[in-house]
Tab-separated table of N, CA, C and O in Angstrom:
chain	number	residue	atom	x	y	z
A	1	MET	N	-12.024	-3.540	-6.072
A	1	MET	CA	-10.569	-4.426	-5.669
A	1	MET	C	-10.036	-3.860	-4.910
A	1	MET	O	-9.545	-2.628	-5.195
A	2	ALA	N	-9.400	-4.041	-4.041
A	2	ALA	CA	-8.258	-3.433	-3.402
A	2	ALA	C	-6.967	-3.489	-3.930
A	2	ALA	O	-7.027	-4.064	-5.105
A	3	ARG	N	-6.224	-2.847	-3.629
A	3	ARG	CA	-4.493	-2.665	-3.619
A	3	ARG	C	-3.804	-3.744	-2.985
A	3	ARG	O	-4.271	-4.221	-2.086
A	4	LYS	N	-2.492	-3.943	-3.641
A	4	LYS	CA	-1.801	-4.837	-2.835
A	4	LYS	C	-0.255	-3.960	-2.763
A	4	LYS	O	-0.046	-3.730	-3.914
A	5	VAL	N	0.405	-4.384	-1.805
A	5	VAL	CA	2.193	-4.244	-1.997
A	5	VAL	C	2.810	-5.175	-2.546
A	5	VAL	O	2.564	-6.592	-1.759
A	6	THR	N	3.825	-4.862	-3.309
A	6	THR	CA	4.475	-5.985	-3.704
A	6	THR	C	5.804	-6.046	-3.494
A	6	THR	O	6.111	-5.229	-2.610
A	7	ASP	N	6.907	-7.004	-3.885
A	7	ASP	CA	8.212	-6.962	-3.141
A	7	ASP	C	8.830	-6.234	-3.390
A	7	ASP	O	9.868	-6.077	-3.040
A	8	LYS	N	8.679	-5.227	-4.403
A	8	LYS	CA	9.392	-4.220	-4.754
A	8	LYS	C	9.479	-2.654	-3.626
A	8	LYS	O	10.228	-1.988	-3.822
A	9	CYS	N	8.499	-3.214	-2.556
A	9	CYS	CA	8.284	-2.090	-1.369
A	9	CYS	C	10.166	-1.814	-0.896
A	9	CYS	O	10.416	-2.741	-0.274
A	10	ILE	N	10.047	-0.350	-0.438
A	10	ILE	CA	11.336	-0.370	0.272
A	10	ILE	C	10.830	0.302	1.680
A	10	ILE	O	11.786	0.775	2.377
A	11	ASN	N	9.781	0.351	1.944
A	11	ASN	CA	9.116	0.279	3.189
A	11	ASN	C	9.655	2.078	3.851
A	11	ASN	O	9.935	2.462	4.706
A	12	CYS	N	8.967	2.908	2.705
A	12	CYS	CA	9.501	4.040	2.848
A	12	CYS	C	8.305	4.929	3.458
A	12	CYS	O	8.727	6.039	4.211
A	13	GLY	N	6.921	4.556	3.454
A	13	GLY	CA	5.997	4.730	4.099
A	13	GLY	C	5.032	6.239	3.507
A	13	GLY	O	4.189	6.412	3.923
A	14	SER	N	5.546	6.376	2.191
A	14	SER	CA	4.820	7.471	1.445
A	14	SER	C	3.482	6.944	1.262
A	14	SER	O	2.404	7.993	1.188
A	15	CYS	N	3.121	5.723	1.058
A	15	CYS	CA	1.625	5.054	0.614
A	15	CYS	C	0.734	5.177	1.851
A	15	CYS	O	-0.258	5.641	1.949
A	16	GLU	N	1.419	5.151	3.156
A	16	GLU	CA	0.391	5.104	4.476
A	16	GLU	C	0.201	6.197	4.780
A	16	GLU	O	-1.157	6.706	4.834
A	17	SER	N	0.819	7.387	4.522
A	17	SER	CA	0.723	8.863	4.721
A	17	SER	C	-0.323	9.397	3.715
A	17	SER	O	-0.869	10.254	4.132
A	18	VAL	N	-0.529	8.687	2.752
A	18	VAL	CA	-1.775	9.527	1.891
A	18	VAL	C	-2.867	8.622	1.720
A	18	VAL	O	-3.875	9.022	1.327
A	19	CYS	N	-3.275	7.485	2.435
A	19	CYS	CA	-4.177	6.505	2.540
A	19	CYS	C	-5.345	7.213	3.468
A	19	CYS	O	-5.227	7.950	4.497
A	20	PRO	N	-6.720	7.656	2.601
A	20	PRO	CA	-7.473	8.045	3.366
A	20	PRO	C	-8.433	7.395	4.573
A	20	PRO	O	-8.971	8.174	5.407
A	21	VAL	N	-8.202	6.033	4.291
A	21	VAL	CA	-8.995	5.385	5.504
A	21	VAL	C	-7.822	4.541	6.098
A	21	VAL	O	-8.571	3.642	6.671
A	22	ASN	N	-6.291	4.708	6.064
A	22	ASN	CA	-5.956	4.121	6.870
A	22	ASN	C	-5.747	2.738	6.951
A	22	ASN	O	-5.773	2.169	7.745
A	23	ALA	N	-5.765	2.354	5.360
A	23	ALA	CA	-5.710	0.705	5.213
A	23	ALA	C	-4.038	0.248	5.033
A	23	ALA	O	-4.141	-0.963	5.301
A	24	ILE	N	-3.401	1.202	5.134
A	24	ILE	CA	-1.746	0.384	5.214
A	24	ILE	C	-1.378	0.685	6.315
A	24	ILE	O	-1.048	1.646	7.033
A	25	SER	N	-0.601	-0.380	6.741
A	25	SER	CA	0.127	-0.712	7.788
A	25	SER	C	1.834	-1.385	7.882
A	25	SER	O	1.552	-1.867	6.560
A	26	GLU	N	2.234	-1.389	8.616
A	26	GLU	CA	3.514	-1.996	8.341
A	26	GLU	C	3.831	-3.346	9.273
A	26	GLU	O	3.184	-3.404	10.244
A	27	LYS	N	4.462	-4.133	8.994
A	27	LYS	CA	4.724	-5.753	9.273
A	27	LYS	C	5.855	-6.219	8.734
A	27	LYS	O	5.645	-6.443	7.513
A	28	ASP	N	6.613	-6.654	9.589
A	28	ASP	CA	7.908	-7.310	8.894
A	28	ASP	C	8.792	-6.403	8.352
A	28	ASP	O	9.210	-6.814	7.439
A	29	GLY	N	8.707	-5.356	8.329
A	29	GLY	CA	9.508	-4.348	7.625
A	29	GLY	C	8.874	-3.771	6.119
A	29	GLY	O	9.526	-3.608	5.283
A	30	LYS	N	7.625	-4.375	6.046
A	30	LYS	CA	7.228	-3.954	4.812
A	30	LYS	C	5.850	-3.424	4.968
A	30	LYS	O	5.119	-3.779	6.131
A	31	ARG	N	5.000	-2.732	4.100
A	31	ARG	CA	4.089	-2.090	4.268
A	31	ARG	C	3.068	-3.041	3.749
A	31	ARG	O	3.282	-3.857	2.581
A	32	PHE	N	1.602	-3.096	4.073
A	32	PHE	CA	0.340	-4.105	3.377
A	32	PHE	C	-0.845	-3.335	3.521
A	32	PHE	O	-0.852	-2.735	4.537
A	33	VAL	N	-1.765	-3.516	2.521
A	33	VAL	CA	-2.740	-2.923	2.572
A	33	VAL	C	-4.204	-4.123	3.259
A	33	VAL	O	-3.863	-5.147	2.837
A	34	ASP	N	-4.984	-3.635	4.120
A	34	ASP	CA	-5.803	-4.409	4.631
A	34	ASP	C	-7.054	-4.181	3.747
A	34	ASP	O	-7.561	-3.197	3.484
A	35	ALA	N	-7.491	-5.261	2.987
A	35	ALA	CA	-8.222	-5.161	1.793
A	35	ALA	C	-9.637	-4.877	2.526
A	35	ALA	O	-10.490	-4.379	1.790
A	36	SER	N	-9.980	-5.107	3.640
A	36	SER	CA	-11.319	-5.103	4.311
A	36	SER	C	-11.449	-3.396	4.465
A	36	SER	O	-12.551	-3.205	4.611
A	37	LEU	N	-10.346	-2.887	4.549
A	37	LEU	CA	-10.664	-1.099	4.583
A	37	LEU	C	-10.425	-0.294	3.492
A	37	LEU	O	-10.796	0.786	3.358
A	38	CYS	N	-9.606	-1.142	2.313
A	38	CYS	CA	-9.312	-0.290	1.152
A	38	CYS	C	-10.408	-0.026	0.264
A	38	CYS	O	-11.574	-0.406	0.521
A	39	VAL	N	-10.456	1.175	-0.121
A	39	VAL	CA	-11.705	1.763	-0.813
A	39	VAL	C	-11.407	1.894	-2.287
A	39	VAL	O	-11.817	2.710	-2.988
A	40	ASP	N	-10.158	1.502	-2.692
A	40	ASP	CA	-9.711	1.439	-4.023
A	40	ASP	C	-9.427	2.947	-4.805
A	40	ASP	O	-9.812	2.794	-5.795
A	41	CYS	N	-9.035	3.648	-3.685
A	41	CYS	CA	-8.965	5.131	-4.330
A	41	CYS	C	-7.309	5.249	-5.561
A	41	CYS	O	-7.665	6.218	-6.227
A	42	GLY	N	-6.632	4.741	-4.924
A	42	GLY	CA	-5.392	4.462	-5.935
A	42	GLY	C	-4.395	5.786	-5.164
A	42	GLY	O	-3.464	5.849	-5.861
A	43	ALA	N	-4.685	6.230	-4.467
A	43	ALA	CA	-3.649	7.394	-3.678
A	43	ALA	C	-2.471	6.807	-3.612
A	43	ALA	O	-1.459	7.127	-3.515
A	44	CYS	N	-2.386	5.817	-3.144
A	44	CYS	CA	-1.358	5.109	-2.358
A	44	CYS	C	-0.554	4.581	-3.452
A	44	CYS	O	0.802	4.966	-3.497
A	45	GLN	N	-0.899	4.268	-4.655
A	45	GLN	CA	-0.388	3.806	-6.105
A	45	GLN	C	0.604	4.984	-6.708
A	45	GLN	O	1.569	4.850	-6.973
A	46	GLY	N	-0.037	5.944	-6.808
A	46	GLY	CA	0.385	6.944	-6.730
A	46	GLY	C	1.486	8.000	-6.210
A	46	GLY	O	2.666	8.526	-6.724
A	47	ALA	N	1.431	7.647	-5.031
A	47	ALA	CA	2.483	7.918	-4.002
A	47	ALA	C	3.802	7.017	-3.945
A	47	ALA	O	4.768	7.731	-3.464
A	48	CYS	N	3.949	6.209	-3.922
A	48	CYS	CA	4.655	4.853	-4.216
A	48	CYS	C	6.112	5.491	-5.084
A	48	CYS	O	5.626	5.271	-6.334
A	49	PRO	N	6.824	5.531	-4.724
A	49	PRO	CA	8.243	6.171	-5.524
A	49	PRO	C	8.972	5.048	-6.081
A	49	PRO	O	9.798	5.076	-7.416
A	50	VAL	N	8.466	3.731	-5.741
A	50	VAL	CA	8.959	2.668	-6.548
A	50	VAL	C	8.024	1.786	-7.301
A	50	VAL	O	8.441	0.424	-7.829
A	51	ASP	N	6.675	2.034	-7.147
A	51	ASP	CA	5.822	1.332	-8.266
A	51	ASP	C	5.393	0.067	-7.370
A	51	ASP	O	5.226	-1.125	-8.112
A	52	ALA	N	5.594	0.092	-6.488
A	52	ALA	CA	5.105	-1.501	-5.374
A	52	ALA	C	3.910	-1.705	-5.340
A	52	ALA	O	3.792	-2.689	-4.426
A	53	ILE	N	3.027	-0.947	-5.860
A	53	ILE	CA	1.775	-0.928	-5.515
A	53	ILE	C	0.899	-1.192	-6.560
A	53	ILE	O	0.910	-0.476	-7.580
A	54	GLU	N	-0.236	-2.398	-6.588
A	54	GLU	CA	-1.013	-2.471	-7.636
A	54	GLU	C	-2.184	-3.119	-7.280
A	54	GLU	O	-2.450	-3.382	-6.022
A	55	GLU	N	-2.916	-3.376	-8.301
A	55	GLU	CA	-4.435	-3.768	-8.135
A	55	GLU	C	-4.258	-5.250	-7.848
A	55	GLU	O	-3.571	-5.868	-8.119
A	56	ALA	N	-5.107	-5.558	-6.690
A	56	ALA	CA	-4.913	-7.281	-6.089
A	56	ALA	C	-5.925	-7.786	-7.166
A	56	ALA	O	-6.504	-7.478	-7.767
């Protein structure tokens, strides 16, 4: 199951820099996870300073 970025996102980019498969990118001032690329490793969730990432 992929991860998703919630509305708590502050667009800091911490999650994107730790994603091993480059599944996170920015759109309209927020980050989002491309579910087709996500390998559900959880690295992004651990890197998020505001707990804005959760299981989809």
